[in-house]
PDB file of C-alpha atoms and ligand atoms in Angstrom:
ATOM      1  CA  VAL A  10     -13.674 -30.752 -16.944  1.00 52.00           C
ATOM      2  CA  PRO A  11     -15.431 -27.756 -15.408  1.00 55.00           C
ATOM      3  CA  ASP A  12     -13.938 -26.726 -12.075  1.00 56.00           C
ATOM      4  CA  ASP A  13     -16.983 -26.373  -9.806  1.00 59.00           C
ATOM      5  CA  ARG A  14     -15.086 -26.158  -6.512  1.00 57.00           C
ATOM      6  CA  PRO A  15     -16.485 -23.358  -4.329  1.00 57.00           C
ATOM      7  CA  ARG A  16     -14.512 -20.139  -4.712  1.00 58.00           C
ATOM      8  CA  PRO A  17     -13.439 -18.315  -1.541  1.00 58.00           C
ATOM      9  CA  ARG A  18     -15.388 -15.084  -0.961  1.00 63.00           C
ATOM     10  CA  ARG A  19     -12.769 -12.369  -0.741  1.00 70.00           C
ATOM     11  CA  ALA A  20     -13.086  -8.783   0.341  1.00 75.00           C
ATOM     12  CA  HIS A  21     -12.541  -6.315  -2.501  1.00 87.00           C
ATOM     13  CA  ALA A  22     -10.132  -3.381  -2.164  1.00 91.00           C
ATOM     14  CA  ALA A  23     -12.991  -1.022  -3.037  1.00 88.00           C
ATOM     15  CA  THR A  24     -15.267  -2.154  -0.197  1.00 85.00           C
ATOM     16  CA  ASP A  25     -12.989  -3.497   2.550  1.00 88.00           C
ATOM     17  CA  LEU A  26     -12.885  -0.958   5.397  1.00 87.00           C
ATOM     18  CA  ARG A  27      -9.081  -1.233   5.617  1.00 89.00           C
ATOM     19  CA  THR A  28      -8.507  -0.423   1.939  1.00 93.00           C
ATOM     20  CA  ALA A  29     -11.541   1.407   0.542  1.00 91.00           C
ATOM     21  CA  ALA A  30     -10.256   4.967   1.111  1.00 91.00           C
ATOM     22  CA  VAL A  31      -6.869   4.127  -0.440  1.00 95.00           C
ATOM     23  CA  TRP A  32      -8.524   2.368  -3.379  1.00 95.00           C
ATOM     24  CA  ALA A  33     -10.813   5.350  -4.026  1.00 93.00           C
ATOM     25  CA  GLU A  34      -7.881   7.778  -4.193  1.00 94.00           C
ATOM     26  CA  LEU A  35      -5.555   5.442  -6.066  1.00 97.00           C
ATOM     27  CA  SER A  36      -8.070   4.312  -8.677  1.00 97.00           C
ATOM     28  CA  ALA A  37      -8.972   7.946  -9.441  1.00 97.00           C
ATOM     29  CA  ALA A  38      -5.255   8.788  -9.922  1.00 98.00           C
ATOM     30  CA  VAL A  39      -4.732   5.655 -12.032  1.00 98.00           C
ATOM     31  CA  GLU A  40      -7.712   6.449 -14.280  1.00 97.00           C
ATOM     32  CA  GLU A  41      -6.528  10.011 -14.752  1.00 97.00           C
ATOM     33  CA  TYR A  42      -2.940   8.943 -15.572  1.00 97.00           C
ATOM     34  CA  ALA A  43      -4.059   6.165 -17.932  1.00 97.00           C
ATOM     35  CA  ALA A  44      -6.337   8.633 -19.751  1.00 98.00           C
ATOM     36  CA  ARG A  45      -3.410  11.054 -20.079  1.00 96.00           C
ATOM     37  CA  LEU A  46      -1.114   8.323 -21.466  1.00 95.00           C
ATOM     38  CA  GLY A  47      -3.902   6.915 -23.629  1.00 97.00           C
ATOM     39  CA  ARG A  48      -3.231   3.316 -22.530  1.00 96.00           C
ATOM     40  CA  PRO A  49      -3.475   1.015 -19.488  1.00 97.00           C
ATOM     41  CA  LEU A  50      -0.739   1.490 -16.888  1.00 97.00           C
ATOM     42  CA  ARG A  51       2.244  -0.758 -16.188  1.00 95.00           C
ATOM     43  CA  VAL A  52       2.238  -1.213 -12.434  1.00 96.00           C
ATOM     44  CA  VAL A  53       4.733  -2.701  -9.994  1.00 96.00           C
ATOM     45  CA  ASP A  54       3.279  -3.856  -6.659  1.00 98.00           C
ATOM     46  CA  LEU A  55       6.217  -4.174  -4.251  1.00 98.00           C
ATOM     47  CA  GLY A  56       5.348  -6.524  -1.396  1.00 98.00           C
ATOM     48  CA  GLY A  57       2.042  -7.128  -3.143  1.00 98.00           C
ATOM     49  CA  GLY A  58       1.422 -10.342  -1.200  1.00 97.00           C
ATOM     50  CA  THR A  59      -1.639 -12.331  -2.227  1.00 97.00           C
ATOM     51  CA  GLY A  60      -2.926  -9.767  -4.733  1.00 97.00           C
ATOM     52  CA  GLY A  61      -5.502  -7.719  -2.795  1.00 97.00           C
ATOM     53  CA  LEU A  62      -4.460  -4.674  -4.829  1.00 98.00           C
ATOM     54  CA  SER A  63      -2.858  -6.103  -7.965  1.00 97.00           C
ATOM     55  CA  VAL A  64      -5.825  -8.253  -8.982  1.00 97.00           C
ATOM     56  CA  PRO A  65      -8.372  -5.365  -8.880  1.00 97.00           C
ATOM     57  CA  LEU A  66      -5.870  -3.218 -10.820  1.00 98.00           C
ATOM     58  CA  ALA A  67      -5.570  -5.991 -13.418  1.00 97.00           C
ATOM     59  CA  GLU A  68      -9.369  -6.277 -13.502  1.00 97.00           C
ATOM     60  CA  ALA A  69      -9.412  -2.560 -14.362  1.00 97.00           C
ATOM     61  CA  GLY A  70      -7.233  -3.403 -17.399  1.00 97.00           C
ATOM     62  CA  HIS A  71      -3.725  -2.575 -16.123  1.00 97.00           C
ATOM     63  CA  ALA A  72      -0.671  -4.853 -16.278  1.00 95.00           C
ATOM     64  CA  VAL A  73       0.862  -5.603 -12.878  1.00 96.00           C
ATOM     65  CA  VAL A  74       4.180  -7.114 -11.802  1.00 95.00           C
ATOM     66  CA  VAL A  75       4.066  -8.221  -8.155  1.00 97.00           C
ATOM     67  CA  VAL A  76       7.480  -8.462  -6.471  1.00 96.00           C
ATOM     68  CA  ASP A  77       7.357 -10.261  -3.118  1.00 98.00           C
ATOM     69  CA  PRO A  78       9.805 -12.510  -1.230  1.00 98.00           C
ATOM     70  CA  SER A  79       7.122 -14.956  -0.033  1.00 98.00           C
ATOM     71  CA  PRO A  80       6.588 -18.007  -2.295  1.00 98.00           C
ATOM     72  CA  ASP A  81       3.343 -18.820  -0.429  1.00 98.00           C
ATOM     73  CA  ALA A  82       1.934 -15.343  -1.028  1.00 98.00           C
ATOM     74  CA  LEU A  83       2.904 -15.531  -4.711  1.00 98.00           C
ATOM     75  CA  ALA A  84       1.208 -18.939  -5.063  1.00 98.00           C
ATOM     76  CA  SER A  85      -2.025 -17.467  -3.590  1.00 98.00           C
ATOM     77  CA  LEU A  86      -1.679 -14.473  -5.882  1.00 98.00           C
ATOM     78  CA  ARG A  87      -1.407 -16.711  -8.974  1.00 97.00           C
ATOM     79  CA  ARG A  88      -4.513 -18.653  -7.871  1.00 97.00           C
ATOM     80  CA  ARG A  89      -6.465 -15.464  -7.245  1.00 97.00           C
ATOM     81  CA  ALA A  90      -5.447 -13.936 -10.588  1.00 97.00           C
ATOM     82  CA  ASP A  91      -6.479 -17.162 -12.301  1.00 97.00           C
ATOM     83  CA  GLU A  92      -9.869 -17.308 -10.534  1.00 97.00           C
ATOM     84  CA  CYS A  93     -10.554 -13.687 -11.448  1.00 96.00           C
ATOM     85  CA  GLY A  94      -9.602 -14.258 -15.097  1.00 97.00           C
ATOM     86  CA  VAL A  95      -6.666 -11.816 -15.123  1.00 97.00           C
ATOM     87  CA  ALA A  96      -3.707 -14.237 -15.050  1.00 96.00           C
ATOM     88  CA  ASP A  97      -2.497 -12.767 -18.361  1.00 96.00           C
ATOM     89  CA  ARG A  98      -2.136  -9.303 -16.768  1.00 96.00           C
ATOM     90  CA  VAL A  99      -0.464 -10.311 -13.474  1.00 96.00           C
ATOM     91  CA  VAL A 100       3.176 -11.427 -13.297  1.00 95.00           C
ATOM     92  CA  ALA A 101       4.425 -12.775  -9.943  1.00 96.00           C
ATOM     93  CA  VAL A 102       8.155 -12.464  -9.271  1.00 94.00           C
ATOM     94  CA  GLN A 103      10.000 -13.624  -6.185  1.00 95.00           C
ATOM     95  CA  GLY A 104      12.223 -10.772  -5.062  1.00 95.00           C
ATOM     96  CA  ASP A 105      12.484  -8.033  -2.496  1.00 96.00           C
ATOM     97  CA  SER A 106      12.953  -4.313  -2.154  1.00 95.00           C
ATOM     98  CA  ASP A 107      16.757  -4.520  -2.423  1.00 94.00           C
ATOM     99  CA  SER A 108      16.617  -6.450  -5.694  1.00 92.00           C
ATOM    100  CA  LEU A 109      13.653  -4.555  -7.169  1.00 93.00           C
ATOM    101  CA  PRO A 110      15.418  -3.372 -10.375  1.00 90.00           C
ATOM    102  CA  GLN A 111      16.790  -6.875 -11.036  1.00 88.00           C
ATOM    103  CA  ALA A 112      13.449  -8.575 -10.262  1.00 90.00           C
ATOM    104  CA  LEU A 113      11.722  -6.209 -12.634  1.00 89.00           C
ATOM    105  CA  ALA A 114      14.319  -6.666 -15.357  1.00 85.00           C
ATOM    106  CA  ALA A 115      13.842 -10.438 -15.068  1.00 83.00           C
ATOM    107  CA  ALA A 116      10.040 -10.101 -15.167  1.00 82.00           C
ATOM    108  CA  THR A 117      10.053  -7.861 -18.217  1.00 75.00           C
ATOM    109  CA  GLY A 118      12.790  -9.813 -20.002  1.00 67.00           C
ATOM    110  CA  ILE A 119      15.251  -6.937 -20.300  1.00 54.00           C
ATOM    111  CA  ALA A 120      18.227  -8.655 -21.891  1.00 45.00           C
ATOM    112  CA  GLY A 121      21.780  -7.668 -21.045  1.00 45.00           C
ATOM    113  CA  ALA A 122      20.623  -4.918 -18.700  1.00 43.00           C
ATOM    114  CA  ALA A 123      23.096  -6.012 -16.032  1.00 45.00           C
ATOM    115  CA  ALA A 124      26.025  -4.929 -18.220  1.00 43.00           C
ATOM    116  CA  ALA A 125      26.529  -1.409 -16.852  1.00 52.00           C
ATOM    117  CA  PRO A 126      25.932  -0.116 -13.310  1.00 49.00           C
ATOM    118  CA  GLY A 127      22.572   1.635 -13.156  1.00 60.00           C
ATOM    119  CA  ALA A 128      21.515   0.130 -16.465  1.00 61.00           C
ATOM    120  CA  VAL A 129      19.152  -2.346 -14.832  1.00 57.00           C
ATOM    121  CA  GLY A 130      17.137   0.369 -13.092  1.00 60.00           C
ATOM    122  CA  GLU A 131      17.204   2.564 -16.191  1.00 63.00           C
ATOM    123  CA  ALA A 132      15.999  -0.236 -18.441  1.00 62.00           C
ATOM    124  CA  ALA A 133      13.334  -1.277 -15.928  1.00 64.00           C
ATOM    125  CA  ALA A 134      12.134   2.324 -15.566  1.00 62.00           C
ATOM    126  CA  ALA A 135      11.160   2.340 -19.224  1.00 65.00           C
ATOM    127  CA  GLN A 136       8.611  -0.350 -18.310  1.00 79.00           C
ATOM    128  CA  VAL A 137       6.889   1.247 -15.281  1.00 93.00           C
ATOM    129  CA  ASP A 138       4.229   3.952 -14.775  1.00 96.00           C
ATOM    130  CA  LEU A 139       3.226   3.325 -11.156  1.00 97.00           C
ATOM    131  CA  VAL A 140       4.811   1.614  -8.154  1.00 97.00           C
ATOM    132  CA  CYS A 141       2.530   0.581  -5.283  1.00 98.00           C
ATOM    133  CA  CYS A 142       4.098  -0.126  -1.916  1.00 98.00           C
ATOM    134  CA  HIS A 143       1.251  -0.840   0.506  1.00 98.00           C
ATOM    135  CA  GLY A 144       1.893  -2.229   3.970  1.00 98.00           C
ATOM    136  CA  THR A 145       5.453  -3.141   3.015  1.00 98.00           C
ATOM    137  CA  LEU A 146       7.758  -0.254   3.991  1.00 98.00           C
ATOM    138  CA  GLU A 147       7.369  -1.139   7.679  1.00 97.00           C
ATOM    139  CA  HIS A 148       8.783  -4.634   6.922  1.00 97.00           C
ATOM    140  CA  VAL A 149      11.975  -3.719   5.046  1.00 97.00           C
ATOM    141  CA  ASP A 150      15.404  -3.352   6.680  1.00 96.00           C
ATOM    142  CA  ASP A 151      16.145   0.109   5.300  1.00 97.00           C
ATOM    143  CA  PRO A 152      13.085   2.185   4.251  1.00 98.00           C
ATOM    144  CA  GLY A 153      15.261   4.954   2.733  1.00 97.00           C
ATOM    145  CA  GLN A 154      17.046   2.443   0.528  1.00 97.00           C
ATOM    146  CA  THR A 155      13.731   0.873  -0.527  1.00 98.00           C
ATOM    147  CA  LEU A 156      12.428   4.271  -1.645  1.00 98.00           C
ATOM    148  CA  ALA A 157      15.698   4.835  -3.543  1.00 96.00           C
ATOM    149  CA  ARG A 158      15.208   1.478  -5.357  1.00 95.00           C
ATOM    150  CA  ILE A 159      11.631   2.497  -6.182  1.00 96.00           C
ATOM    151  CA  ALA A 160      12.841   5.827  -7.585  1.00 95.00           C
ATOM    152  CA  GLU A 161      15.395   3.901  -9.668  1.00 93.00           C
ATOM    153  CA  VAL A 162      12.664   1.961 -11.503  1.00 92.00           C
ATOM    154  CA  LEU A 163      10.236   4.875 -11.815  1.00 94.00           C
ATOM    155  CA  PRO A 164      10.704   7.252 -14.763  1.00 93.00           C
ATOM    156  CA  GLU A 165      10.261  11.026 -14.393  1.00 93.00           C
ATOM    157  CA  GLY A 166       6.537  11.690 -14.003  1.00 95.00           C
ATOM    158  CA  GLY A 167       5.844   8.141 -12.781  1.00 96.00           C
ATOM    159  CA  LEU A 168       3.660   7.681  -9.682  1.00 98.00           C
ATOM    160  CA  LEU A 169       4.252   6.101  -6.293  1.00 98.00           C
ATOM    161  CA  SER A 170       1.361   4.991  -4.064  1.00 98.00           C
ATOM    162  CA  LEU A 171       2.706   4.367  -0.574  1.00 98.00           C
ATOM    163  CA  VAL A 172       0.678   3.122   2.395  1.00 98.00           C
ATOM    164  CA  THR A 173       2.398   2.592   5.712  1.00 98.00           C
ATOM    165  CA  ALA A 174       1.669   2.468   9.450  1.00 97.00           C
ATOM    166  CA  GLN A 175       1.511   5.707  11.478  1.00 97.00           C
ATOM    167  CA  ARG A 176       2.766   5.879  15.056  1.00 97.00           C
ATOM    168  CA  PRO A 177       0.234   8.251  16.747  1.00 95.00           C
ATOM    169  CA  ALA A 178      -2.645   5.847  16.020  1.00 95.00           C
ATOM    170  CA  ALA A 179      -0.882   3.127  17.991  1.00 96.00           C
ATOM    171  CA  VAL A 180      -0.478   5.446  20.999  1.00 96.00           C
ATOM    172  CA  LEU A 181      -4.206   6.214  20.935  1.00 95.00           C
ATOM    173  CA  ALA A 182      -5.227   2.569  20.457  1.00 94.00           C
ATOM    174  CA  ARG A 183      -3.023   1.317  23.319  1.00 96.00           C
ATOM    175  CA  ALA A 184      -4.265   4.067  25.652  1.00 96.00           C
ATOM    176  CA  LEU A 185      -7.939   3.304  24.804  1.00 93.00           C
ATOM    177  CA  ALA A 186      -7.210  -0.361  25.538  1.00 93.00           C
ATOM    178  CA  GLY A 187      -5.910   0.639  28.974  1.00 97.00           C
ATOM    179  CA  GLN A 188      -2.319  -0.303  28.050  1.00 97.00           C
ATOM    180  CA  PHE A 189      -0.794   2.945  29.313  1.00 97.00           C
ATOM    181  CA  ASP A 190       2.775   1.618  29.613  1.00 97.00           C
ATOM    182  CA  ARG A 191       2.741   0.550  25.978  1.00 97.00           C
ATOM    183  CA  ALA A 192       1.243   3.899  24.929  1.00 97.00           C
ATOM    184  CA  ALA A 193       3.985   5.719  26.864  1.00 97.00           C
ATOM    185  CA  ALA A 194       6.732   3.486  25.412  1.00 97.00           C
ATOM    186  CA  LEU A 195       5.502   4.286  21.898  1.00 97.00           C
ATOM    187  CA  LEU A 196       5.969   8.024  22.467  1.00 96.00           C
ATOM    188  CA  ASP A 197       9.757   7.784  22.604  1.00 92.00           C
ATOM    189  CA  SER A 198      10.439   4.721  20.507  1.00 95.00           C
ATOM    190  CA  PRO A 199      12.558   5.495  17.420  1.00 92.00           C
ATOM    191  CA  ASP A 200      11.017   2.626  15.398  1.00 95.00           C
ATOM    192  CA  GLY A 201       7.427   3.316  16.540  1.00 96.00           C
ATOM    193  CA  ARG A 202       7.113   0.035  18.503  1.00 97.00           C
ATOM    194  CA  TRP A 203       6.152  -0.358  22.151  1.00 97.00           C
ATOM    195  CA  GLY A 204       8.704  -3.115  22.720  1.00 96.00           C
ATOM    196  CA  SER A 205      10.022  -6.429  21.516  1.00 95.00           C
ATOM    197  CA  ASP A 206       6.565  -8.061  21.844  1.00 96.00           C
ATOM    198  CA  ASP A 207       4.944  -5.506  19.514  1.00 97.00           C
ATOM    199  CA  PRO A 208       3.809  -7.454  16.419  1.00 96.00           C
ATOM    200  CA  ALA A 209       4.311  -4.405  14.184  1.00 96.00           C
ATOM    201  CA  PRO A 210       7.832  -4.258  12.730  1.00 97.00           C
ATOM    202  CA  ARG A 211       7.854  -0.435  12.508  1.00 97.00           C
ATOM    203  CA  ARG A 212       5.594   2.627  12.481  1.00 98.00           C
ATOM    204  CA  PHE A 213       6.369   6.041  11.008  1.00 97.00           C
ATOM    205  CA  ASP A 214       5.673   9.640  11.905  1.00 96.00           C
ATOM    206  CA  ARG A 215       4.078  11.658   9.140  1.00 95.00           C
ATOM    207  CA  SER A 216       6.952  14.147   8.858  1.00 95.00           C
ATOM    208  CA  ALA A 217       9.500  11.309   8.673  1.00 96.00           C
ATOM    209  CA  ILE A 218       7.681   9.483   5.899  1.00 97.00           C
ATOM    210  CA  VAL A 219       7.253  12.650   3.841  1.00 98.00           C
ATOM    211  CA  ALA A 220      10.975  13.439   4.303  1.00 98.00           C
ATOM    212  CA  LEU A 221      11.962   9.908   3.182  1.00 98.00           C
ATOM    213  CA  VAL A 222       9.808  10.207   0.053  1.00 98.00           C
ATOM    214  CA  GLU A 223      11.337  13.602  -0.779  1.00 98.00           C
ATOM    215  CA  GLN A 224      14.894  12.364  -0.142  1.00 98.00           C
ATOM    216  CA  ALA A 225      14.299   9.702  -2.798  1.00 97.00           C
ATOM    217  CA  GLY A 226      13.571  12.488  -5.337  1.00 97.00           C
ATOM    218  CA  LEU A 227       9.784  12.061  -5.286  1.00 98.00           C
ATOM    219  CA  THR A 228       7.298  14.911  -4.845  1.00 98.00           C
ATOM    220  CA  PRO A 229       4.280  14.179  -2.608  1.00 98.00           C
ATOM    221  CA  LEU A 230       1.014  15.091  -4.367  1.00 97.00           C
ATOM    222  CA  SER A 231      -1.273  14.125  -1.486  1.00 95.00           C
ATOM    223  CA  VAL A 232      -0.796  12.804   2.044  1.00 95.00           C
ATOM    224  CA  HIS A 233      -3.901  11.436   3.793  1.00 92.00           C
ATOM    225  CA  GLY A 234      -4.444   9.484   6.978  1.00 93.00           C
ATOM    226  CA  VAL A 235      -6.566   6.363   6.472  1.00 94.00           C
ATOM    227  CA  ARG A 236      -8.291   3.967   8.888  1.00 94.00           C
ATOM    228  CA  ILE A 237      -8.892   6.921  11.194  1.00 93.00           C
ATOM    229  CA  LEU A 238     -11.984   5.585  12.940  1.00 91.00           C
ATOM    230  CA  SER A 239     -12.402   2.142  11.423  1.00 88.00           C
ATOM    231  CA  ASP A 240      -9.651   0.564  13.548  1.00 88.00           C
ATOM    232  CA  LEU A 241     -11.135   2.089  16.718  1.00 88.00           C
ATOM    233  CA  VAL A 242     -14.864   1.475  16.224  1.00 90.00           C
ATOM    234  CA  PRO A 243     -15.927  -1.865  17.782  1.00 89.00           C
ATOM    235  CA  SER A 244     -17.025  -4.383  15.148  1.00 87.00           C
ATOM    236  CA  ALA A 245     -20.404  -4.686  16.931  1.00 91.00           C
ATOM    237  CA  HIS A 246     -21.236  -1.255  15.447  1.00 91.00           C
ATOM    238  CA  LEU A 247     -20.327  -2.388  11.937  1.00 88.00           C
ATOM    239  CA  ASP A 248     -22.488  -5.377  11.197  1.00 85.00           C
ATOM    240  CA  SER A 249     -24.203  -4.057   8.068  1.00 89.00           C
ATOM    241  CA  GLU A 250     -22.955  -2.767   4.715  1.00 87.00           C
ATOM    242  CA  THR A 251     -24.861   0.459   5.411  1.00 91.00           C
ATOM    243  CA  ASP A 252     -22.952   1.028   8.656  1.00 91.00           C
ATOM    244  CA  ARG A 253     -19.618   0.359   6.933  1.00 89.00           C
ATOM    245  CA  ALA A 254     -20.485   2.699   4.066  1.00 89.00           C
ATOM    246  CA  ARG A 255     -21.510   5.444   6.535  1.00 92.00           C
ATOM    247  CA  LEU A 256     -18.270   5.075   8.475  1.00 92.00           C
ATOM    248  CA  LEU A 257     -16.217   5.278   5.276  1.00 89.00           C
ATOM    249  CA  ALA A 258     -18.120   8.387   4.175  1.00 90.00           C
ATOM    250  CA  LEU A 259     -17.446   9.939   7.596  1.00 92.00           C
ATOM    251  CA  GLU A 260     -13.707   9.207   7.307  1.00 89.00           C
ATOM    252  CA  GLN A 261     -13.675  10.696   3.810  1.00 86.00           C
ATOM    253  CA  ALA A 262     -15.491  13.813   5.071  1.00 89.00           C
ATOM    254  CA  ILE A 263     -12.955  14.155   7.906  1.00 88.00           C
ATOM    255  CA  VAL A 264      -9.858  14.104   5.682  1.00 83.00           C
ATOM    256  CA  THR A 265     -11.311  16.663   3.273  1.00 85.00           C
ATOM    257  CA  HIS A 266     -12.729  18.969   5.995  1.00 89.00           C
ATOM    258  CA  ARG A 267     -10.775  22.182   6.588  1.00 90.00           C
ATOM    259  CA  GLU A 268     -10.994  22.005  10.389  1.00 92.00           C
ATOM    260  CA  PHE A 269     -10.949  18.228  10.889  1.00 90.00           C
ATOM    261  CA  ALA A 270      -8.307  17.118   8.373  1.00 86.00           C
ATOM    262  CA  VAL A 271      -5.857  17.116  11.280  1.00 89.00           C
ATOM    263  CA  LEU A 272      -7.651  13.984  12.579  1.00 92.00           C
ATOM    264  CA  GLY A 273      -6.123  12.180   9.600  1.00 91.00           C
ATOM    265  CA  GLU A 274      -2.852  12.227  11.528  1.00 91.00           C
ATOM    266  CA  LEU A 275      -4.524   9.741  13.884  1.00 93.00           C
ATOM    267  CA  GLY A 276      -5.143   7.242  11.064  1.00 95.00           C
ATOM    268  CA  ALA A 277      -3.628   3.799  11.591  1.00 96.00           C
ATOM    269  CA  ALA A 278      -1.941   4.277   8.206  1.00 97.00           C
ATOM    270  CA  VAL A 279      -0.959   7.103   5.910  1.00 97.00           C
ATOM    271  CA  HIS A 280      -1.449   7.108   2.133  1.00 97.00           C
ATOM    272  CA  VAL A 281       1.082   9.135   0.151  1.00 98.00           C
ATOM    273  CA  LEU A 282       0.688   9.673  -3.575  1.00 98.00           C
ATOM    274  CA  ALA A 283       3.898  11.033  -5.060  1.00 98.00           C
ATOM    275  CA  ARG A 284       5.339  11.790  -8.497  1.00 98.00           C
ATOM    276  CA  HIS A 285       8.930  11.181  -9.515  1.00 96.00           C
ATOM    277  CA  GLY A 286      10.569  14.520 -10.154  1.00 91.00           C
TER     278      GLY A 286
HETATM  279  C1  SAM B   2       1.395  -6.787   5.353  1.00 54.58           C
HETATM  280  S1  SAM B   2       1.792  -7.571   3.851  1.00 54.58           S
HETATM  281  C2  SAM B   2       1.088  -6.412   2.701  1.00 54.58           C
HETATM  282  C3  SAM B   2       0.565  -7.090   1.492  1.00 54.58           C
HETATM  283  C4  SAM B   2      -0.157  -6.183   0.499  1.00 54.58           C
HETATM  284  N1  SAM B   2       0.724  -5.171  -0.065  1.00 54.58           N
HETATM  285  C5  SAM B   2      -1.354  -5.532   1.135  1.00 54.58           C
HETATM  286  O1  SAM B   2      -1.414  -4.296   1.222  1.00 54.58           O
HETATM  287  O2  SAM B   2      -2.270  -6.262   1.536  1.00 54.58           O
HETATM  288  C6  SAM B   2       3.536  -7.256   3.685  1.00 54.58           C
HETATM  289  C7  SAM B   2       4.123  -7.900   2.449  1.00 54.58           C
HETATM  290  O3  SAM B   2       5.470  -7.431   2.310  1.00 54.58           O
HETATM  291  C8  SAM B   2       6.270  -8.516   1.895  1.00 54.58           C
HETATM  292  N2  SAM B   2       7.672  -8.182   2.243  1.00 54.58           N
HETATM  293  C9  SAM B   2       8.323  -8.362   3.422  1.00 54.58           C
HETATM  294  N3  SAM B   2       9.585  -7.922   3.336  1.00 54.58           N
HETATM  295  C10 SAM B   2       9.737  -7.424   2.070  1.00 54.58           C
HETATM  296  C11 SAM B   2      10.828  -6.844   1.358  1.00 54.58           C
HETATM  297  N4  SAM B   2      12.022  -6.640   1.924  1.00 54.58           N
HETATM  298  N5  SAM B   2      10.631  -6.465   0.069  1.00 54.58           N
HETATM  299  C12 SAM B   2       9.419  -6.636  -0.519  1.00 54.58           C
HETATM  300  N6  SAM B   2       8.349  -7.198   0.110  1.00 54.58           N
HETATM  301  C13 SAM B   2       8.509  -7.591   1.382  1.00 54.58           C
HETATM  302  C14 SAM B   2       5.693  -9.714   2.623  1.00 54.58           C
HETATM  303  O4  SAM B   2       6.040 -10.942   2.014  1.00 54.58           O
HETATM  304  C15 SAM B   2       4.190  -9.429   2.532  1.00 54.58           C
HETATM  305  O5  SAM B   2       3.606  -9.996   1.385  1.00 54.58           O
END
């Protein structure tokens, strides 16, 4: 029986203001790496949620394992992958950052890998070319340990795409909203929050995130601020596709401009592309 229920209209990573700049950089790196390897990539999306990134990657021909602790998110992901016709290239596994090697071993059917310490990560690493960790590092208990787990499942030369919240943007946003106490509290807060009522679990400084990536044995290839203006511009100014495209082009011009690249440090998030080794 044909299923003629209306499909939800979802934003695509390539056009959504929050993700377009990251998608542009990531998809270029993915295409280049896949061309070098001569095959589609094997991707792990840690904290991949409902599939906003993994489904477009699968649509581009890559095989993705999504590891996420939320059963609801994984159920939505499976539905989305099915609707987009890529269910055969998306595997959803319930797990978290601490159990990443084990979750991956289970997903890829690595038998007996638990026998020796370190063997799980080693065996899993043979199955991975790219780990994506977008919007997830701020949620984990120990970001350093999460990056160590990622490095464990990533072979030498493998890529990490990391997107996480930056603290300076929150200071600016709170000040522009007239919330000067919150802006001031953010300046000295070690976890980048203004207080216990801050909905964000954590925000990072650029130098701290780069240091954490390096401590895990990964070499940053590029570090760009994203959502520099888009989170600040009132939505009333963004009611057409043309306006959104112009704003994205402006953000792109800012991060690649010799004098203005520094404004990237005011992005609500930072995108780090790194290579293992
Ligand atoms: C803000 S969502 C980001 C979803 C998706 N990556 C994106 O960019 O749209 C954060 C995701 O991290 C997941 N998460 C929370 N704690 C986690 C952990 N310790 N390990 C892995 N994923 C976790 C949540 O279930 C949720 O799906």
